[in-house]
mmCIF file of C-alpha atoms in Angstrom:
data_model
loop_
_atom_site.group_PDB
_atom_site.id
_atom_site.type_symbol
_atom_site.label_atom_id
_atom_site.label_comp_id
_atom_site.label_asym_id
_atom_site.label_seq_id
_atom_site.Cartn_x
_atom_site.Cartn_y
_atom_site.Cartn_z
ATOM 1 C CA UNK A 1 44.484 43.237 10.878
ATOM 2 C CA UNK A 2 48.169 42.719 11.482
ATOM 3 C CA UNK A 3 49.968 46.001 11.938
ATOM 4 C CA UNK A 4 52.851 44.688 9.828
ATOM 5 C CA UNK A 5 53.815 47.271 7.243
ATOM 6 C CA UNK A 6 56.108 47.326 4.245
ATOM 7 C CA UNK A 7 59.728 48.197 4.962
ATOM 8 C CA UNK A 8 60.145 51.702 6.330
ATOM 9 C CA UNK A 9 56.732 52.801 5.069
ATOM 10 C CA UNK A 10 53.366 52.595 6.786
ATOM 11 C CA UNK A 11 51.765 50.689 3.892
ATOM 12 C CA UNK A 12 49.824 47.692 5.273
ATOM 13 C CA UNK A 13 51.017 44.482 3.656
ATOM 14 C CA UNK A 14 47.559 43.451 2.414
ATOM 15 C CA UNK A 15 45.454 45.961 0.534
ATOM 16 C CA UNK A 16 42.214 45.870 -1.393
ATOM 17 C CA UNK A 17 42.742 46.170 -5.129
ATOM 18 C CA UNK A 18 39.830 48.075 -6.674
ATOM 19 C CA UNK A 19 40.337 47.124 -10.322
ATOM 20 C CA UNK A 20 37.157 45.544 -11.712
ATOM 21 C CA UNK A 21 35.042 46.205 -8.602
ATOM 22 C CA UNK A 22 31.712 47.298 -10.037
ATOM 23 C CA UNK A 23 30.581 50.863 -9.379
ATOM 24 C CA UNK A 24 27.255 49.855 -7.879
ATOM 25 C CA UNK A 25 28.916 47.879 -5.077
ATOM 26 C CA UNK A 26 32.249 49.703 -4.663
ATOM 27 C CA UNK A 27 31.190 51.999 -1.807
ATOM 28 C CA UNK A 28 29.696 49.117 0.162
ATOM 29 C CA UNK A 29 32.726 46.893 -0.480
ATOM 30 C CA UNK A 30 35.091 49.587 0.782
ATOM 31 C CA UNK A 31 33.037 50.161 3.941
ATOM 32 C CA UNK A 32 32.828 46.416 4.576
ATOM 33 C CA UNK A 33 36.576 46.077 4.031
ATOM 34 C CA UNK A 34 37.265 48.802 6.583
ATOM 35 C CA UNK A 35 34.919 47.092 9.035
ATOM 36 C CA UNK A 36 36.840 43.828 8.560
ATOM 37 C CA UNK A 37 40.179 45.555 9.100
ATOM 38 C CA UNK A 38 41.531 46.735 5.742
ATOM 39 C CA UNK A 39 43.480 49.971 5.848
ATOM 40 C CA UNK A 40 45.186 49.872 2.444
ATOM 41 C CA UNK A 41 43.228 50.698 -0.724
ATOM 42 C CA UNK A 42 44.719 50.510 -4.203
ATOM 43 C CA UNK A 43 42.932 52.739 -6.703
ATOM 44 C CA UNK A 44 43.456 54.270 -10.148
ATOM 45 C CA UNK A 45 41.805 56.752 -12.463
ATOM 46 C CA UNK A 46 41.570 54.039 -15.114
ATOM 47 C CA UNK A 47 39.583 51.707 -12.856
ATOM 48 C CA UNK A 48 36.611 53.979 -13.409
ATOM 49 C CA UNK A 49 35.262 53.667 -9.849
ATOM 50 C CA UNK A 50 37.216 56.223 -7.811
ATOM 51 C CA UNK A 51 34.134 58.315 -7.095
ATOM 52 C CA UNK A 52 32.296 55.308 -5.685
ATOM 53 C CA UNK A 53 35.366 54.111 -3.750
ATOM 54 C CA UNK A 54 35.587 57.666 -2.427
ATOM 55 C CA UNK A 55 31.983 57.477 -1.253
ATOM 56 C CA UNK A 56 32.890 54.420 0.801
ATOM 57 C CA UNK A 57 36.038 55.970 2.233
ATOM 58 C CA UNK A 58 34.258 59.212 3.086
ATOM 59 C CA UNK A 59 31.365 57.397 4.754
ATOM 60 C CA UNK A 60 33.701 55.267 6.894
ATOM 61 C CA UNK A 61 35.743 58.284 7.983
ATOM 62 C CA UNK A 62 32.647 60.387 8.637
ATOM 63 C CA UNK A 63 30.939 57.766 10.792
ATOM 64 C CA UNK A 64 34.064 57.198 12.860
ATOM 65 C CA UNK A 65 34.837 53.685 11.604
ATOM 66 C CA UNK A 66 38.392 54.777 10.824
ATOM 67 C CA UNK A 67 40.625 57.832 10.991
ATOM 68 C CA UNK A 68 42.102 59.147 7.753
ATOM 69 C CA UNK A 69 45.631 58.935 9.144
ATOM 70 C CA UNK A 70 45.155 55.186 9.670
ATOM 71 C CA UNK A 71 44.424 54.598 5.978
ATOM 72 C CA UNK A 72 46.852 54.110 3.113
ATOM 73 C CA UNK A 73 45.331 55.257 -0.185
ATOM 74 C CA UNK A 74 47.150 54.735 -3.471
ATOM 75 C CA UNK A 75 46.148 55.991 -6.906
ATOM 76 C CA UNK A 76 47.784 56.221 -10.311
ATOM 77 C CA UNK A 77 48.435 58.794 -13.046
ATOM 78 C CA UNK A 78 46.855 57.681 -16.307
ATOM 79 C CA UNK A 79 48.683 57.533 -19.649
ATOM 80 C CA UNK A 80 46.953 60.546 -21.173
ATOM 81 C CA UNK A 81 48.052 62.884 -18.363
ATOM 82 C CA UNK A 82 51.842 62.519 -18.628
ATOM 83 C CA UNK A 83 52.574 66.036 -19.901
ATOM 84 C CA UNK A 84 53.710 68.280 -17.053
ATOM 85 C CA UNK A 85 50.709 70.604 -17.272
ATOM 86 C CA UNK A 86 48.265 67.701 -16.852
ATOM 87 C CA UNK A 87 49.806 65.926 -13.856
ATOM 88 C CA UNK A 88 48.480 68.182 -11.103
ATOM 89 C CA UNK A 89 44.948 68.457 -12.577
ATOM 90 C CA UNK A 90 44.922 64.645 -12.792
ATOM 91 C CA UNK A 91 45.666 64.136 -9.102
ATOM 92 C CA UNK A 92 43.252 66.910 -8.167
ATOM 93 C CA UNK A 93 40.499 65.075 -10.052
ATOM 94 C CA UNK A 94 41.412 61.829 -8.295
ATOM 95 C CA UNK A 95 41.422 63.565 -4.903
ATOM 96 C CA UNK A 96 38.008 65.087 -5.591
ATOM 97 C CA UNK A 97 36.610 61.690 -6.590
ATOM 98 C CA UNK A 98 38.131 59.928 -3.572
ATOM 99 C CA UNK A 99 36.939 62.770 -1.284
ATOM 100 C CA UNK A 100 40.434 63.157 0.169
ATOM 101 C CA UNK A 101 42.884 66.005 0.744
ATOM 102 C CA UNK A 102 45.965 63.937 -0.004
ATOM 103 C CA UNK A 103 47.140 60.508 -1.166
ATOM 104 C CA UNK A 104 49.625 58.277 0.574
ATOM 105 C CA UNK A 105 51.045 57.154 -2.769
ATOM 106 C CA UNK A 106 50.704 58.267 -6.397
ATOM 107 C CA UNK A 107 52.177 56.114 -9.158
ATOM 108 C CA UNK A 108 52.825 56.554 -12.858
ATOM 109 C CA UNK A 109 50.483 53.800 -14.046
ATOM 110 C CA UNK A 110 52.385 52.759 -17.182
ATOM 111 C CA UNK A 111 55.515 53.964 -18.968
ATOM 112 C CA UNK A 112 53.136 54.920 -21.778
ATOM 113 C CA UNK A 113 52.246 58.479 -22.786
ATOM 114 C CA UNK A 114 49.169 59.001 -24.927
ATOM 115 C CA UNK A 115 47.359 62.011 -26.355
ATOM 116 C CA UNK A 116 45.528 64.160 -23.804
ATOM 117 C CA UNK A 117 41.753 63.820 -23.507
ATOM 118 C CA UNK A 118 40.116 66.738 -21.611
ATOM 119 C CA UNK A 119 38.365 65.726 -18.402
ATOM 120 C CA UNK A 120 35.080 67.226 -19.536
ATOM 121 C CA UNK A 121 35.227 65.276 -22.794
ATOM 122 C CA UNK A 122 35.699 61.813 -21.301
ATOM 123 C CA UNK A 123 36.777 60.570 -17.877
ATOM 124 C CA UNK A 124 38.376 58.233 -17.356
ATOM 125 C CA UNK A 125 39.745 58.449 -20.908
ATOM 126 C CA UNK A 126 40.700 54.758 -21.068
ATOM 127 C CA UNK A 127 42.979 53.594 -23.894
ATOM 128 C CA UNK A 128 41.462 54.869 -27.144
ATOM 129 C CA UNK A 129 41.992 58.510 -28.031
ATOM 130 C CA UNK A 130 38.781 58.530 -30.094
ATOM 131 C CA UNK A 131 36.627 55.446 -29.479
ATOM 132 C CA UNK A 132 34.188 56.633 -32.169
ATOM 133 C CA UNK A 133 36.803 56.710 -34.932
ATOM 134 C CA UNK A 134 36.432 54.331 -37.868
ATOM 135 C CA UNK A 135 39.513 52.483 -36.637
ATOM 136 C CA UNK A 136 40.054 53.524 -33.005
ATOM 137 C CA UNK A 137 43.560 53.080 -31.604
ATOM 138 C CA UNK A 138 46.067 54.419 -29.097
ATOM 139 C CA UNK A 139 47.609 57.791 -29.950
ATOM 140 C CA UNK A 140 51.104 57.843 -28.388
ATOM 141 C CA UNK A 141 52.812 61.186 -27.745
ATOM 142 C CA UNK A 142 56.466 61.964 -27.088
ATOM 143 C CA UNK A 143 56.508 62.926 -23.415
ATOM 144 C CA UNK A 144 59.756 61.973 -21.636
ATOM 145 C CA UNK A 145 59.361 60.114 -18.364
ATOM 146 C CA UNK A 146 61.634 62.786 -16.893
ATOM 147 C CA UNK A 147 59.028 65.478 -17.589
ATOM 148 C CA UNK A 148 56.316 63.415 -15.929
ATOM 149 C CA UNK A 149 58.490 62.532 -12.968
ATOM 150 C CA UNK A 150 59.494 66.131 -12.275
ATOM 151 C CA UNK A 151 55.798 67.034 -12.201
ATOM 152 C CA UNK A 152 55.217 64.125 -9.799
ATOM 153 C CA UNK A 153 57.951 65.517 -7.556
ATOM 154 C CA UNK A 154 56.070 68.823 -7.387
ATOM 155 C CA UNK A 155 52.998 66.957 -6.134
ATOM 156 C CA UNK A 156 55.006 65.628 -3.217
ATOM 157 C CA UNK A 157 56.531 69.019 -2.472
ATOM 158 C CA UNK A 158 53.049 70.562 -2.462
ATOM 159 C CA UNK A 159 51.720 68.015 0.032
ATOM 160 C CA UNK A 160 49.127 66.490 -2.291
ATOM 161 C CA UNK A 161 50.849 63.121 -1.950
ATOM 162 C CA UNK A 162 53.172 61.673 0.676
ATOM 163 C CA UNK A 163 55.017 59.251 -1.621
ATOM 164 C CA UNK A 164 55.539 58.915 -5.364
ATOM 165 C CA UNK A 165 56.494 55.910 -7.422
ATOM 166 C CA UNK A 166 56.035 53.941 -10.610
ATOM 167 C CA UNK A 167 54.037 50.999 -11.878
ATOM 168 C CA UNK A 168 54.912 48.503 -14.621
ATOM 169 C CA UNK A 169 58.525 49.721 -14.872
ATOM 170 C CA UNK A 170 61.492 47.403 -15.347
ATOM 171 C CA UNK A 171 65.072 47.713 -14.128
ATOM 172 C CA UNK A 172 66.344 49.807 -17.044
ATOM 173 C CA UNK A 173 63.599 52.433 -16.762
ATOM 174 C CA UNK A 174 64.024 52.641 -12.996
ATOM 175 C CA UNK A 175 67.796 52.973 -13.355
ATOM 176 C CA UNK A 176 67.347 55.804 -15.840
ATOM 177 C CA UNK A 177 64.799 57.534 -13.572
ATOM 178 C CA UNK A 178 67.203 57.333 -10.626
ATOM 179 C CA UNK A 179 69.870 59.114 -12.679
ATOM 180 C CA UNK A 180 67.911 62.385 -12.641
ATOM 181 C CA UNK A 181 65.282 62.111 -9.890
ATOM 182 C CA UNK A 182 65.491 64.790 -7.202
ATOM 183 C CA UNK A 183 62.996 62.700 -5.223
ATOM 184 C CA UNK A 184 63.611 58.993 -5.655
ATOM 185 C CA UNK A 185 60.689 56.658 -6.366
ATOM 186 C CA UNK A 186 59.629 55.146 -3.053
ATOM 187 C CA UNK A 187 57.526 52.355 -4.551
ATOM 188 C CA UNK A 188 57.190 50.085 -7.560
ATOM 189 C CA UNK A 189 53.958 48.231 -8.287
ATOM 190 C CA UNK A 190 54.202 45.329 -10.718
ATOM 191 C CA UNK A 191 52.554 42.038 -11.585
ATOM 192 C CA UNK A 192 53.953 39.322 -9.304
ATOM 193 C CA UNK A 193 52.680 35.795 -8.662
ATOM 194 C CA UNK A 194 54.072 32.244 -8.761
ATOM 195 C CA UNK A 195 54.011 32.175 -12.583
ATOM 196 C CA UNK A 196 55.817 35.541 -12.786
ATOM 197 C CA UNK A 197 58.325 35.786 -9.948
ATOM 198 C CA UNK A 198 60.566 38.550 -11.390
ATOM 199 C CA UNK A 199 63.472 37.688 -9.075
ATOM 200 C CA UNK A 200 65.985 40.096 -10.635
ATOM 201 C CA UNK A 201 63.574 43.021 -10.495
ATOM 202 C CA UNK A 202 62.855 42.374 -6.809
ATOM 203 C CA UNK A 203 66.557 42.088 -6.042
ATOM 204 C CA UNK A 204 67.266 45.354 -7.852
ATOM 205 C CA UNK A 205 64.511 47.168 -5.950
ATOM 206 C CA UNK A 206 65.870 45.878 -2.641
ATOM 207 C CA UNK A 207 69.306 47.138 -3.675
ATOM 208 C CA UNK A 208 67.855 50.594 -4.402
ATOM 209 C CA UNK A 209 65.580 50.673 -1.325
ATOM 210 C CA UNK A 210 62.428 50.788 -3.452
ATOM 211 C CA UNK A 211 59.433 49.071 -1.844
ATOM 212 C CA UNK A 212 57.410 46.704 -4.054
ATOM 213 C CA UNK A 213 53.684 46.010 -4.267
ATOM 214 C CA UNK A 214 52.438 42.943 -6.152
ATOM 215 C CA UNK A 215 49.313 43.329 -8.242
ATOM 216 C CA UNK A 216 47.482 40.231 -9.491
ATOM 217 C CA UNK A 217 49.085 38.228 -6.655
ATOM 218 C CA UNK A 218 46.720 35.310 -7.325
ATOM 219 C CA UNK A 219 47.850 35.022 -10.942
ATOM 220 C CA UNK A 220 45.417 34.933 -13.836
ATOM 221 C CA UNK A 221 42.165 35.021 -11.845
ATOM 222 C CA UNK A 222 41.205 38.579 -12.852
ATOM 223 C CA UNK A 223 42.012 37.991 -16.511
ATOM 224 C CA UNK A 224 39.740 35.049 -17.404
ATOM 225 C CA UNK A 225 36.793 37.293 -18.212
ATOM 226 C CA UNK A 226 39.024 39.388 -20.482
ATOM 227 C CA UNK A 227 40.175 36.404 -22.505
ATOM 228 C CA UNK A 228 43.791 37.084 -21.506
ATOM 229 C CA UNK A 229 44.210 34.010 -19.286
ATOM 230 C CA UNK A 230 42.863 30.475 -19.355
ATOM 231 C CA UNK A 231 41.672 28.651 -16.253
ATOM 232 C CA UNK A 232 44.123 25.851 -17.037
ATOM 233 C CA UNK A 233 46.872 28.323 -16.043
ATOM 234 C CA UNK A 234 45.585 28.753 -12.497
ATOM 235 C CA UNK A 235 48.234 28.096 -9.867
ATOM 236 C CA UNK A 236 45.432 27.982 -7.302
ATOM 237 C CA UNK A 237 44.778 24.487 -8.635
ATOM 238 C CA UNK A 238 48.424 23.439 -8.692
ATOM 239 C CA UNK A 239 49.090 20.300 -6.570
ATOM 240 C CA UNK A 240 52.130 21.903 -4.912
ATOM 241 C CA UNK A 241 50.073 24.886 -3.758
ATOM 242 C CA UNK A 242 47.102 22.743 -2.738
ATOM 243 C CA UNK A 243 49.287 20.423 -0.659
ATOM 244 C CA UNK A 244 50.928 23.357 1.122
ATOM 245 C CA UNK A 245 47.517 24.906 1.752
ATOM 246 C CA UNK A 246 46.205 21.679 3.239
ATOM 247 C CA UNK A 247 49.222 21.434 5.561
ATOM 248 C CA UNK A 248 48.353 24.799 7.124
ATOM 249 C CA UNK A 249 44.554 24.482 6.881
ATOM 250 C CA UNK A 250 44.578 27.482 4.548
ATOM 251 C CA UNK A 251 43.269 28.074 1.042
ATOM 252 C CA UNK A 252 45.507 28.156 -2.047
ATOM 253 C CA UNK A 253 44.759 31.878 -2.328
ATOM 254 C CA UNK A 254 46.026 32.459 1.200
ATOM 255 C CA UNK A 255 49.204 30.544 0.354
ATOM 256 C CA UNK A 256 49.726 32.807 -2.667
ATOM 257 C CA UNK A 257 49.327 35.927 -0.547
ATOM 258 C CA UNK A 258 51.559 34.605 2.224
ATOM 259 C CA UNK A 259 54.221 33.741 -0.349
ATOM 260 C CA UNK A 260 54.072 37.297 -1.676
ATOM 261 C CA UNK A 261 54.359 38.799 1.798
ATOM 262 C CA UNK A 262 57.300 36.586 2.740
ATOM 263 C CA UNK A 263 59.084 37.760 -0.409
ATOM 264 C CA UNK A 264 59.010 41.235 1.103
ATOM 265 C CA UNK A 265 56.210 42.699 -1.000
ATOM 266 C CA UNK A 266 52.783 44.102 -0.254
ATOM 267 C CA UNK A 267 49.869 42.427 -2.051
ATOM 268 C CA UNK A 268 46.617 43.940 -3.354
ATOM 269 C CA UNK A 269 44.157 41.167 -4.211
ATOM 270 C CA UNK A 270 40.781 42.197 -5.573
ATOM 271 C CA UNK A 271 37.455 40.853 -4.380
ATOM 272 C CA UNK A 272 33.967 42.155 -3.692
ATOM 273 C CA UNK A 273 32.857 39.064 -1.736
ATOM 274 C CA UNK A 274 32.770 39.522 2.068
ATOM 275 C CA UNK A 275 34.033 36.002 2.754
ATOM 276 C CA UNK A 276 36.994 36.547 0.419
ATOM 277 C CA UNK A 277 37.764 39.882 2.059
ATOM 278 C CA UNK A 278 38.109 38.055 5.361
ATOM 279 C CA UNK A 279 40.106 35.212 3.813
ATOM 280 C CA UNK A 280 42.594 37.475 2.053
ATOM 281 C CA UNK A 281 43.374 39.298 5.278
ATOM 282 C CA UNK A 282 43.824 36.112 7.309
ATOM 283 C CA UNK A 283 47.421 35.394 6.295
ATOM 284 C CA UNK A 284 49.424 36.466 9.318
ATOM 285 C CA UNK A 285 49.079 33.405 11.532
ATOM 286 C CA UNK A 286 51.303 31.013 9.576
ATOM 287 C CA UNK A 287 54.708 31.068 7.891
ATOM 288 C CA UNK A 288 55.929 29.115 4.875
ATOM 289 C CA UNK A 289 59.204 27.244 5.178
ATOM 290 C CA UNK A 290 62.171 28.060 2.955
ATOM 291 C CA UNK A 291 61.547 24.840 1.055
ATOM 292 C CA UNK A 292 57.875 25.686 0.517
ATOM 293 C CA UNK A 293 58.835 29.152 -0.698
ATOM 294 C CA UNK A 294 61.189 27.540 -3.234
ATOM 295 C CA UNK A 295 58.569 25.025 -4.337
ATOM 296 C CA UNK A 296 56.091 27.799 -5.075
ATOM 297 C CA UNK A 297 58.745 29.890 -6.867
ATOM 298 C CA UNK A 298 59.550 26.849 -9.038
ATOM 299 C CA UNK A 299 56.158 27.340 -10.730
ATOM 300 C CA UNK A 300 57.555 30.408 -12.498
ATOM 301 C CA UNK A 301 57.014 30.489 -16.269
ATOM 302 C CA UNK A 302 57.615 34.222 -16.786
ATOM 303 C CA UNK A 303 53.911 34.339 -17.632
ATOM 304 C CA UNK A 304 52.770 37.951 -17.704
ATOM 305 C CA UNK A 305 48.999 38.402 -17.956
ATOM 306 C CA UNK A 306 48.916 42.217 -17.912
ATOM 307 C CA UNK A 307 51.091 42.924 -20.938
ATOM 308 C CA UNK A 308 50.411 45.924 -23.231
ATOM 309 C CA UNK A 309 52.516 44.160 -25.868
ATOM 310 C CA UNK A 310 49.681 41.643 -26.115
ATOM 311 C CA UNK A 311 46.411 43.279 -25.074
ATOM 312 C CA UNK A 312 46.939 46.657 -26.770
ATOM 313 C CA UNK A 313 47.037 44.940 -30.143
ATOM 314 C CA UNK A 314 44.148 42.556 -29.537
ATOM 315 C CA UNK A 315 41.875 45.031 -27.719
ATOM 316 C CA UNK A 316 43.018 48.467 -28.883
ATOM 317 C CA UNK A 317 44.311 47.909 -32.443
ATOM 318 C CA UNK A 318 47.791 49.129 -31.505
ATOM 319 C CA UNK A 319 50.985 47.118 -31.126
ATOM 320 C CA UNK A 320 52.608 48.630 -28.030
ATOM 321 C CA UNK A 321 55.234 46.483 -26.293
ATOM 322 C CA UNK A 322 56.908 47.930 -23.187
ATOM 323 C CA UNK A 323 58.751 45.039 -21.538
ATOM 324 C CA UNK A 324 60.802 43.626 -24.404
#
């Protein structure tokens, strides 16, 4: 794999996103990814597979396939653990599942605080507070982001994590966080792809020296099975992208990932297929022209697939917008 890393960090530009990788294959996928050359793994409590991902990481480290210091492991604080007293237990649970002593990056997953669910009662707690209720829904609680962030800072001071950051935050929330943070957020992870280019957010992060990781860099591919996206929205089938791909003898997916990298972001595509693992990593031997970059960016429709303002109401009986 190319040794190119993001900005001043050591985060490899292409990582493996572990959302929706099934538990029964996760350990094998992680070991195969390491064998192919992946060194960046994007995880989260809410993905429900950290223990299995951890099995794969532990096996690869134990058998000498990779050294821990050569890996970049990210995870995320779930919504129900935002209160200060729950932040450290949450990362300790994640570390135990991933079989690691520390994380390279820990992110606040959403700017959403919900009622605490004890680990022994249900883990991961997912979105519903009580899924067995007659009308299950989210149970928001009033926990200021400042309280959560100050607890995140303590994780860094204690050595449990090397970097801290946020996920699914916009400019206003980041600006507010910067007004009181003793340790500035080093990273932002957000949805970015040709249909959601978020130019102003990227420019603001560059201005504030906050590195950016793009999740769902291929667009709506991961959302078809959830009924959140339609295949007609796929930019992988767009003639502009297909023509550019043909010119470089690459796939449309590789063009998407290269576009994301050339914008100055890391990308974390998800796949469990060995041939796709190889394909997604093979994006460092070509470079898009300025005109091609503009053509791809012109596909922007501000189309956000991962939007709590939509899916929380349809899936979790709770209207919960965060971006508007």
